[in-house]
mmCIF file of C-alpha atoms in Angstrom:
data_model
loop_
_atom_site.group_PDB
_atom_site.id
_atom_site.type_symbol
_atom_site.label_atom_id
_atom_site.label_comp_id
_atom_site.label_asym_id
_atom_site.label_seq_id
_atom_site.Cartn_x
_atom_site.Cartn_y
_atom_site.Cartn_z
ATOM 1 C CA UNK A 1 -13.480 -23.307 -22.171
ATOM 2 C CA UNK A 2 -16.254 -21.046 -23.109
ATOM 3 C CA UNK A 3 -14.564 -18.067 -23.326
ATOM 4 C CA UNK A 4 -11.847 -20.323 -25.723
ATOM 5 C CA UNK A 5 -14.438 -21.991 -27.758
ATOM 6 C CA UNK A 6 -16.945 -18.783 -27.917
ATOM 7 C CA UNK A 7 -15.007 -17.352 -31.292
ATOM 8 C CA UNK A 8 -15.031 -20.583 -33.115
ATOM 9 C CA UNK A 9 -18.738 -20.839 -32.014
ATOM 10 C CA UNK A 10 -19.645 -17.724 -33.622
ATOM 11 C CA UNK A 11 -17.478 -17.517 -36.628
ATOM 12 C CA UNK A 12 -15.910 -14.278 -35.229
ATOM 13 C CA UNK A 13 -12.358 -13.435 -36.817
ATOM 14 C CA UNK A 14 -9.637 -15.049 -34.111
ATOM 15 C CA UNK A 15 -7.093 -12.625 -33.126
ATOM 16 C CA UNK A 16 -4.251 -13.703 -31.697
ATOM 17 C CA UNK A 17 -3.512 -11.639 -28.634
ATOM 18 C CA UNK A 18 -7.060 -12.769 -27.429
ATOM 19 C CA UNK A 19 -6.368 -15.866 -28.217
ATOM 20 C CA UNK A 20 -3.277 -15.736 -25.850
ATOM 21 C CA UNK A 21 -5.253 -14.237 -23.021
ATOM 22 C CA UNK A 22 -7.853 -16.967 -23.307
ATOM 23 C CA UNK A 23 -5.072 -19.148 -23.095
ATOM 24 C CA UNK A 24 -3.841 -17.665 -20.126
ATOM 25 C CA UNK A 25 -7.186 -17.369 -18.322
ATOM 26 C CA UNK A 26 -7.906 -21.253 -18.952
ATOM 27 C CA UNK A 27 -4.278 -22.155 -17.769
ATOM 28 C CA UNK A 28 -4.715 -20.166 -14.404
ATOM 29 C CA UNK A 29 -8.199 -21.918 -13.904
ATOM 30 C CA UNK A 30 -6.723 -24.938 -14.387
ATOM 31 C CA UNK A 31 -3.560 -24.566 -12.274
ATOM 32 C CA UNK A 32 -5.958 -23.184 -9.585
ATOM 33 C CA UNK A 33 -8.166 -26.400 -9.607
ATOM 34 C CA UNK A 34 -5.157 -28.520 -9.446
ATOM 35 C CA UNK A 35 -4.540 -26.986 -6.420
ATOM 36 C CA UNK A 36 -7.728 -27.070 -4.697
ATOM 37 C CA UNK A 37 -7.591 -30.729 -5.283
ATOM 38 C CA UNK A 38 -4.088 -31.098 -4.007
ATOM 39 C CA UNK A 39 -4.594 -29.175 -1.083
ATOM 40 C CA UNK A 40 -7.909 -31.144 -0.300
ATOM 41 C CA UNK A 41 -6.335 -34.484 -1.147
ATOM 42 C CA UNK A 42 -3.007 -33.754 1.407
ATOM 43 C CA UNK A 43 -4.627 -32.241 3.599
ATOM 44 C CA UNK A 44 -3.419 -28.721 4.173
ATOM 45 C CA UNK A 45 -4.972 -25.893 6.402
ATOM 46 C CA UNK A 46 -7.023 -23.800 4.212
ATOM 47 C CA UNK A 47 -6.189 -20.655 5.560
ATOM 48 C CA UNK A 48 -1.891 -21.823 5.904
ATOM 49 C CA UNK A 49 -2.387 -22.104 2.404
ATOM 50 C CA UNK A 50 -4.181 -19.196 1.712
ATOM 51 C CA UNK A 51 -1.181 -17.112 3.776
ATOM 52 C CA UNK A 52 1.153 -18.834 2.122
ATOM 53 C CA UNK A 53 -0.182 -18.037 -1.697
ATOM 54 C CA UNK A 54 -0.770 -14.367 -0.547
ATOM 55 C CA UNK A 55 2.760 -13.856 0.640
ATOM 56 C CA UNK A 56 4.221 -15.455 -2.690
ATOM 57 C CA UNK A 57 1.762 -13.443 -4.730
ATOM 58 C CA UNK A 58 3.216 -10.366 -2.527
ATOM 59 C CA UNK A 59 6.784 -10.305 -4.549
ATOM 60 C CA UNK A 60 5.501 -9.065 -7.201
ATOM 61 C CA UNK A 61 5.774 -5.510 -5.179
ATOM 62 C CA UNK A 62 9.314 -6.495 -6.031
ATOM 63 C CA UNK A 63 9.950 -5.519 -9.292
ATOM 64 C CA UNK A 64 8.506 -1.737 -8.342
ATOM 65 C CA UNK A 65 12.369 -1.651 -7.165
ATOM 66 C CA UNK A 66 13.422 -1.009 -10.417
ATOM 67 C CA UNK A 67 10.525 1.107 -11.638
ATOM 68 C CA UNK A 68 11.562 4.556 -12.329
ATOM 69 C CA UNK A 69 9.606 7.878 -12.328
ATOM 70 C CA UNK A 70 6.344 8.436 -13.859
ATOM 71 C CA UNK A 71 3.443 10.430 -14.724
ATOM 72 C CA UNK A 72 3.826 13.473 -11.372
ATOM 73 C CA UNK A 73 6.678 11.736 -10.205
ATOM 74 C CA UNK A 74 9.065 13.724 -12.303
ATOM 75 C CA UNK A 75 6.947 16.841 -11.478
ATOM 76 C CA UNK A 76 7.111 16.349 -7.923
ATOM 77 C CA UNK A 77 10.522 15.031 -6.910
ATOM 78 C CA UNK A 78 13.009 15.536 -10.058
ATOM 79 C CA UNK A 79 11.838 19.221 -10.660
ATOM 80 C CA UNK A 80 12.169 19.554 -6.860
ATOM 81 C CA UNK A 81 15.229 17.298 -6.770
ATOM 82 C CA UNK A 82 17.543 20.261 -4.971
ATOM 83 C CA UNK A 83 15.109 20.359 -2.226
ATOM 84 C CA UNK A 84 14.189 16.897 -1.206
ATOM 85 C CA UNK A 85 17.999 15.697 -1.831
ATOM 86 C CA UNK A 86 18.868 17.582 1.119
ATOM 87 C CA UNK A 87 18.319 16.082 4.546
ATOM 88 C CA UNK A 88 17.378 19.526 6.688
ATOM 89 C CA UNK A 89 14.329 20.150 4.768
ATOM 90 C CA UNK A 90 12.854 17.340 6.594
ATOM 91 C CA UNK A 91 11.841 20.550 8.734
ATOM 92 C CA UNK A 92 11.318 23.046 6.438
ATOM 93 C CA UNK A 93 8.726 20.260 5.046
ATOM 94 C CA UNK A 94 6.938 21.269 7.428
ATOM 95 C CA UNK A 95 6.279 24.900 6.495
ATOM 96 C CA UNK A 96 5.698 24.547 2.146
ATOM 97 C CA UNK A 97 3.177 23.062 -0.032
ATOM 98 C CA UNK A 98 3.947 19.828 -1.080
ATOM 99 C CA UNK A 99 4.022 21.029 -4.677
ATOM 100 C CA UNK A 100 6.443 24.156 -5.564
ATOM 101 C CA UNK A 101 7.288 25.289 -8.587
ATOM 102 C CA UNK A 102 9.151 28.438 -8.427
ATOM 103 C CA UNK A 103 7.190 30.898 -6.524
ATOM 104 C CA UNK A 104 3.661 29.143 -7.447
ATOM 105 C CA UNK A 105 2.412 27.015 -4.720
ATOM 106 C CA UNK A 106 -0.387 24.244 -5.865
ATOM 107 C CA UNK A 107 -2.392 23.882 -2.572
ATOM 108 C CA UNK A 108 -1.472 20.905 -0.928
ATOM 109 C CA UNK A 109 -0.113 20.960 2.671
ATOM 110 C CA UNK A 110 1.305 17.161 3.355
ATOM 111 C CA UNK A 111 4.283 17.687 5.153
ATOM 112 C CA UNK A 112 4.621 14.225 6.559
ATOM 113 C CA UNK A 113 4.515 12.822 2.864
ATOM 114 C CA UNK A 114 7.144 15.919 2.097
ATOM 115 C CA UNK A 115 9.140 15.066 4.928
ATOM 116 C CA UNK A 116 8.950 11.444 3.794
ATOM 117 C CA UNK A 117 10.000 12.423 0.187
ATOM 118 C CA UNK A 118 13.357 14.038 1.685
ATOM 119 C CA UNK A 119 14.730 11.206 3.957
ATOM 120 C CA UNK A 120 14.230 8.658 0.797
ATOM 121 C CA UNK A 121 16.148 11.272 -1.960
ATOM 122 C CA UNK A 122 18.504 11.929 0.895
ATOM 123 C CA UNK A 123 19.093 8.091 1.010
ATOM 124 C CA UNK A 124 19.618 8.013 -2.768
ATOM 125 C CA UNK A 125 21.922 10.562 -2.898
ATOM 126 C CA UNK A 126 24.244 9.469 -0.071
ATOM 127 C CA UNK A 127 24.477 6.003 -1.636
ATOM 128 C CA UNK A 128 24.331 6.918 -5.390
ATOM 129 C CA UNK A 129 25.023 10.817 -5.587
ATOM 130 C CA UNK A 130 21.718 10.944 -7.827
ATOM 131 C CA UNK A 131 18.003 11.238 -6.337
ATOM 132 C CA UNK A 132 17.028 7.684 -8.101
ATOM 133 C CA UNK A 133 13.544 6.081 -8.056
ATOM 134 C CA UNK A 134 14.208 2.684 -6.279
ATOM 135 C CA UNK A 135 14.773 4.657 -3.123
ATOM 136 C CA UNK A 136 11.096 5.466 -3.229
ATOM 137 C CA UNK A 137 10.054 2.410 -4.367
ATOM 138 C CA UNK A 138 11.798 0.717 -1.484
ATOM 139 C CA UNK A 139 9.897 3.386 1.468
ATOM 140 C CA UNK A 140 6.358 2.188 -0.357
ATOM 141 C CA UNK A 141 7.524 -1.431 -0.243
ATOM 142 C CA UNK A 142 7.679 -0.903 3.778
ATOM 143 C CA UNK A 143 5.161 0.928 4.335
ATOM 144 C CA UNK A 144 2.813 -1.703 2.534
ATOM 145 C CA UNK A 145 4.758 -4.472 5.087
ATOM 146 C CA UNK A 146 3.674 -2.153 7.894
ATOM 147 C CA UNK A 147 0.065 -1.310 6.686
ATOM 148 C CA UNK A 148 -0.002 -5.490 6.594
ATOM 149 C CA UNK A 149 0.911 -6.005 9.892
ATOM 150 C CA UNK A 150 -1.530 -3.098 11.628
ATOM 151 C CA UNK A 151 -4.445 -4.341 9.861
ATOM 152 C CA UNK A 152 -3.683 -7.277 11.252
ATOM 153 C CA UNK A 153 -3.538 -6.132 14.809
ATOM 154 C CA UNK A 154 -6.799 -4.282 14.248
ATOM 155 C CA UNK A 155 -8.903 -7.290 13.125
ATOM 156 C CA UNK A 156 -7.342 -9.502 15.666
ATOM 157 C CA UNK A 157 -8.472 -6.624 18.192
ATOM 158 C CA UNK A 158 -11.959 -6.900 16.838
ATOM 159 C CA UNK A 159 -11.391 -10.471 18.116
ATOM 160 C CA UNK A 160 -11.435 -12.376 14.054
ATOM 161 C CA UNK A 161 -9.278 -14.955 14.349
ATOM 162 C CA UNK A 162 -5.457 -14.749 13.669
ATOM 163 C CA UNK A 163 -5.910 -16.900 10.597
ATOM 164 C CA UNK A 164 -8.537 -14.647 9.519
ATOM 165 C CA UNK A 165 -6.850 -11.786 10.724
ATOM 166 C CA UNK A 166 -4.131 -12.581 8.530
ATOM 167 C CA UNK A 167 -5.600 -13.613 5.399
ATOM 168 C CA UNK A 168 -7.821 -10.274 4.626
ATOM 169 C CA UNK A 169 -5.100 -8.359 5.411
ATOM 170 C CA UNK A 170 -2.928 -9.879 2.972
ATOM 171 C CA UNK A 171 -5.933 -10.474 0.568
ATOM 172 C CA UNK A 172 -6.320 -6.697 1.325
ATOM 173 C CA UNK A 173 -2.798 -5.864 -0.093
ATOM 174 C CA UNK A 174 -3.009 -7.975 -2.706
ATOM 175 C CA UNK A 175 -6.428 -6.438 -3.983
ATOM 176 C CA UNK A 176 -5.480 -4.710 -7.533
ATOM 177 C CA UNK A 177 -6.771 -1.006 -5.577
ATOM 178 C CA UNK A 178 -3.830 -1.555 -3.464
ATOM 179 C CA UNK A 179 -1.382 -1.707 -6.365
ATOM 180 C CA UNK A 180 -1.035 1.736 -7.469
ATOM 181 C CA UNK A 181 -0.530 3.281 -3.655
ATOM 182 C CA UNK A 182 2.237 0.490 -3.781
ATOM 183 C CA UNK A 183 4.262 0.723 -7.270
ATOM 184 C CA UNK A 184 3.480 4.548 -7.803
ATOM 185 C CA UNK A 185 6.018 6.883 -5.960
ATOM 186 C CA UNK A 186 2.888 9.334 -5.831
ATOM 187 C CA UNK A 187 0.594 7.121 -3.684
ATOM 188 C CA UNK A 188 3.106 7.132 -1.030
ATOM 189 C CA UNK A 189 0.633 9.761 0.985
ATOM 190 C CA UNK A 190 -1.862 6.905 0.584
ATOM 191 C CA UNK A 191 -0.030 4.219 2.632
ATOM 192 C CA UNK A 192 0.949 6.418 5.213
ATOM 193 C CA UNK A 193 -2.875 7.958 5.559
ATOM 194 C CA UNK A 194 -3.571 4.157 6.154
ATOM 195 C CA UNK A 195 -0.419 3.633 8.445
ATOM 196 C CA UNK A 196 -1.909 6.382 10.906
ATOM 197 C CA UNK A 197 -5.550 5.458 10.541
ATOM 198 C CA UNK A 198 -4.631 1.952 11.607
ATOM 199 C CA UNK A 199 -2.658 2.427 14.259
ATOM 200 C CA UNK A 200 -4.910 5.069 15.567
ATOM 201 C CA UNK A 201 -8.186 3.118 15.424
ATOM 202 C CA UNK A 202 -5.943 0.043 17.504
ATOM 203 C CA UNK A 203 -4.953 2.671 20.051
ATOM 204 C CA UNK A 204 -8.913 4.113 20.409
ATOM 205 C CA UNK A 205 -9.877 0.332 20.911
ATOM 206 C CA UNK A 206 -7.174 0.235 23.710
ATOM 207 C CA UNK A 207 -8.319 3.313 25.238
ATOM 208 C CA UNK A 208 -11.878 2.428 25.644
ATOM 209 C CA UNK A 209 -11.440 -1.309 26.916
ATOM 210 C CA UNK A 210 -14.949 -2.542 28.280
ATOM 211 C CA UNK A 211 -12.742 -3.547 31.221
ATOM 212 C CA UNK A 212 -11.915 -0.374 33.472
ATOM 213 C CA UNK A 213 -11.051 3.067 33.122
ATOM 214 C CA UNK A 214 -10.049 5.044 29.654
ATOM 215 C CA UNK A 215 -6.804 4.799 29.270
ATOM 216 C CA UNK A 216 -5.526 8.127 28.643
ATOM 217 C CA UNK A 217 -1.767 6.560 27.136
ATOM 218 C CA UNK A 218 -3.343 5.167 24.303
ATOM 219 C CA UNK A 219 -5.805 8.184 24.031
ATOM 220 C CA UNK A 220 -3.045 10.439 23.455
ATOM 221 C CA UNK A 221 -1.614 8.131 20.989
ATOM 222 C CA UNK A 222 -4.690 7.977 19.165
ATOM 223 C CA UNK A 223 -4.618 11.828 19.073
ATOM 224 C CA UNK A 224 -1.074 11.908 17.565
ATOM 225 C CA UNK A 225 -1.984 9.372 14.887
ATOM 226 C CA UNK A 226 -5.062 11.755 13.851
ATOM 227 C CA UNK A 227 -2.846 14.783 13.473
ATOM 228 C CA UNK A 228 -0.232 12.706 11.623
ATOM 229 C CA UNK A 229 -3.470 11.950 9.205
ATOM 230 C CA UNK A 230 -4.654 14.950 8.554
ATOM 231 C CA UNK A 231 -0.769 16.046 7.637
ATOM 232 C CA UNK A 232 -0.564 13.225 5.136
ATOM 233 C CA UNK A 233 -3.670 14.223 3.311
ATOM 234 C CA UNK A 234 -6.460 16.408 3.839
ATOM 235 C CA UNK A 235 -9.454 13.794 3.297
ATOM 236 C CA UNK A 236 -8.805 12.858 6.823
ATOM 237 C CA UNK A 237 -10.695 15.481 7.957
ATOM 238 C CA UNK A 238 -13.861 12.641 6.997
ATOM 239 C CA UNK A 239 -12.523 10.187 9.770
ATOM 240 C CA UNK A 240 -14.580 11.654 12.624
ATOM 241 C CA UNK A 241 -17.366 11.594 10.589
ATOM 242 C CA UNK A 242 -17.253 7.947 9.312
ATOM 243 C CA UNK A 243 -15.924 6.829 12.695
ATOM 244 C CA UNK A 244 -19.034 8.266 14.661
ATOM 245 C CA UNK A 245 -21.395 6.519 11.789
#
């Protein structure tokens, strides 16, 4: 009401797109109020709720489907469209920067990401003929469905809760910092770093069990999900450092 009220208060001139967003803002804090007293009144579990709004709130991924390319996305897959169209570079991924143009390479070595980049243009093209966006859009849509359910298995291994477990990790997703690793083709690298330094931190935990002997299965494991890391992007190299802080 405040922030509604605030220009009449003052005398200020009232323009209309603020007007619109006050509008908004009071709507929202009313709807949300509504439902606090709803929930409260029928009795709900707070946190059932709490899944349930974060899951709704999670379609609106959905419409990055039909997002097409943007700023470095046209630099890094349409001027390199030949390349990551075909589906035997997934190898050769492995031995380029992830940026090429010409002869001129910019530096960074990401082959998973690269490797990543050919199997969804090589999915466009079979089904299209065309290396399209929504292919793209459709690999970061399940990567963020699989960075939801390792966080998940990591706080539940740090014994939170399964309620709890679930809600920050969907409360996680949902966090506007998640958004552009989600609906920008480019932040792909980002979900994947997150993919491997999930499921590698779950496989240390299992490894080094209070009860009995290291396990060296899930040791290994956690190995291979550190050098998957440091292929997706180079600030991995900080993990060891913030883990043994």
């Amino acid at each position: 009401l405040l922030c509604v009220a605030m220009p009449i208060i003052l005398g200020t001139h009232l323009d209309t797109s603020i007007m619109i967003g006050d509008a908004l803002l009071f709507s929202s804090s009313a709807m949300w109020a509504v439902y606090t007293i709803l929930a409260r009144r029928w009795s709900y579990d707070a946190w059932m709720l709490t899944r349930f709004l974060a899951i709704a709130s999670a379609l609106v991924y959905l419409p990055s489907l039909f997002f097409g390319f943007i700023f470095f996305d046209d630099s890094l897959i349409l001027e390199q469209s030949i390349f990551y169209s075909r589906i035997e570079n997934v190898v050769t991924a492995f031995t380029r920067p992830l940026w090429t143009w010409g002869q001129a390479g910019y530096g960074y070595f990401r082959p998973i990401s690269s490797a990543l980049y050919v199997l969804s243009a090589s999915l466009s093209k079979a089904l299209t003929g065309e290396v399209e966006a929504w292919a793209f859009h459709l690999t970061n849509l399940l990567l963020i469905a699989a960075v939801i359910a390792l966080l998940t298995a990591l706080l539940e291994r740090l014994e939170l809760p399964r309620r709890l477990s679930l809600s920050v990790a969907f409360l996680f997703v949902l966090h506007p910092a998640s958004v552009g690793s989600v609906a920008w083709i480019c932040g792909q690298n980002e979900l994947l770093l997150m993919i491997f330094v999930l499921g590698g931190s779950i496989a240390l935990l299992e490894a080094v069990r209070p009860q009995g002997p290291i396990r060296l299965g899930w040791l290994a494991l956690h190995g291979v999900c550190l050098l998957c890391a440091l292929l997706t992007k180079e600030n991995t190299l900080a993990l060891p450092v913030v883990g043994a802080l």
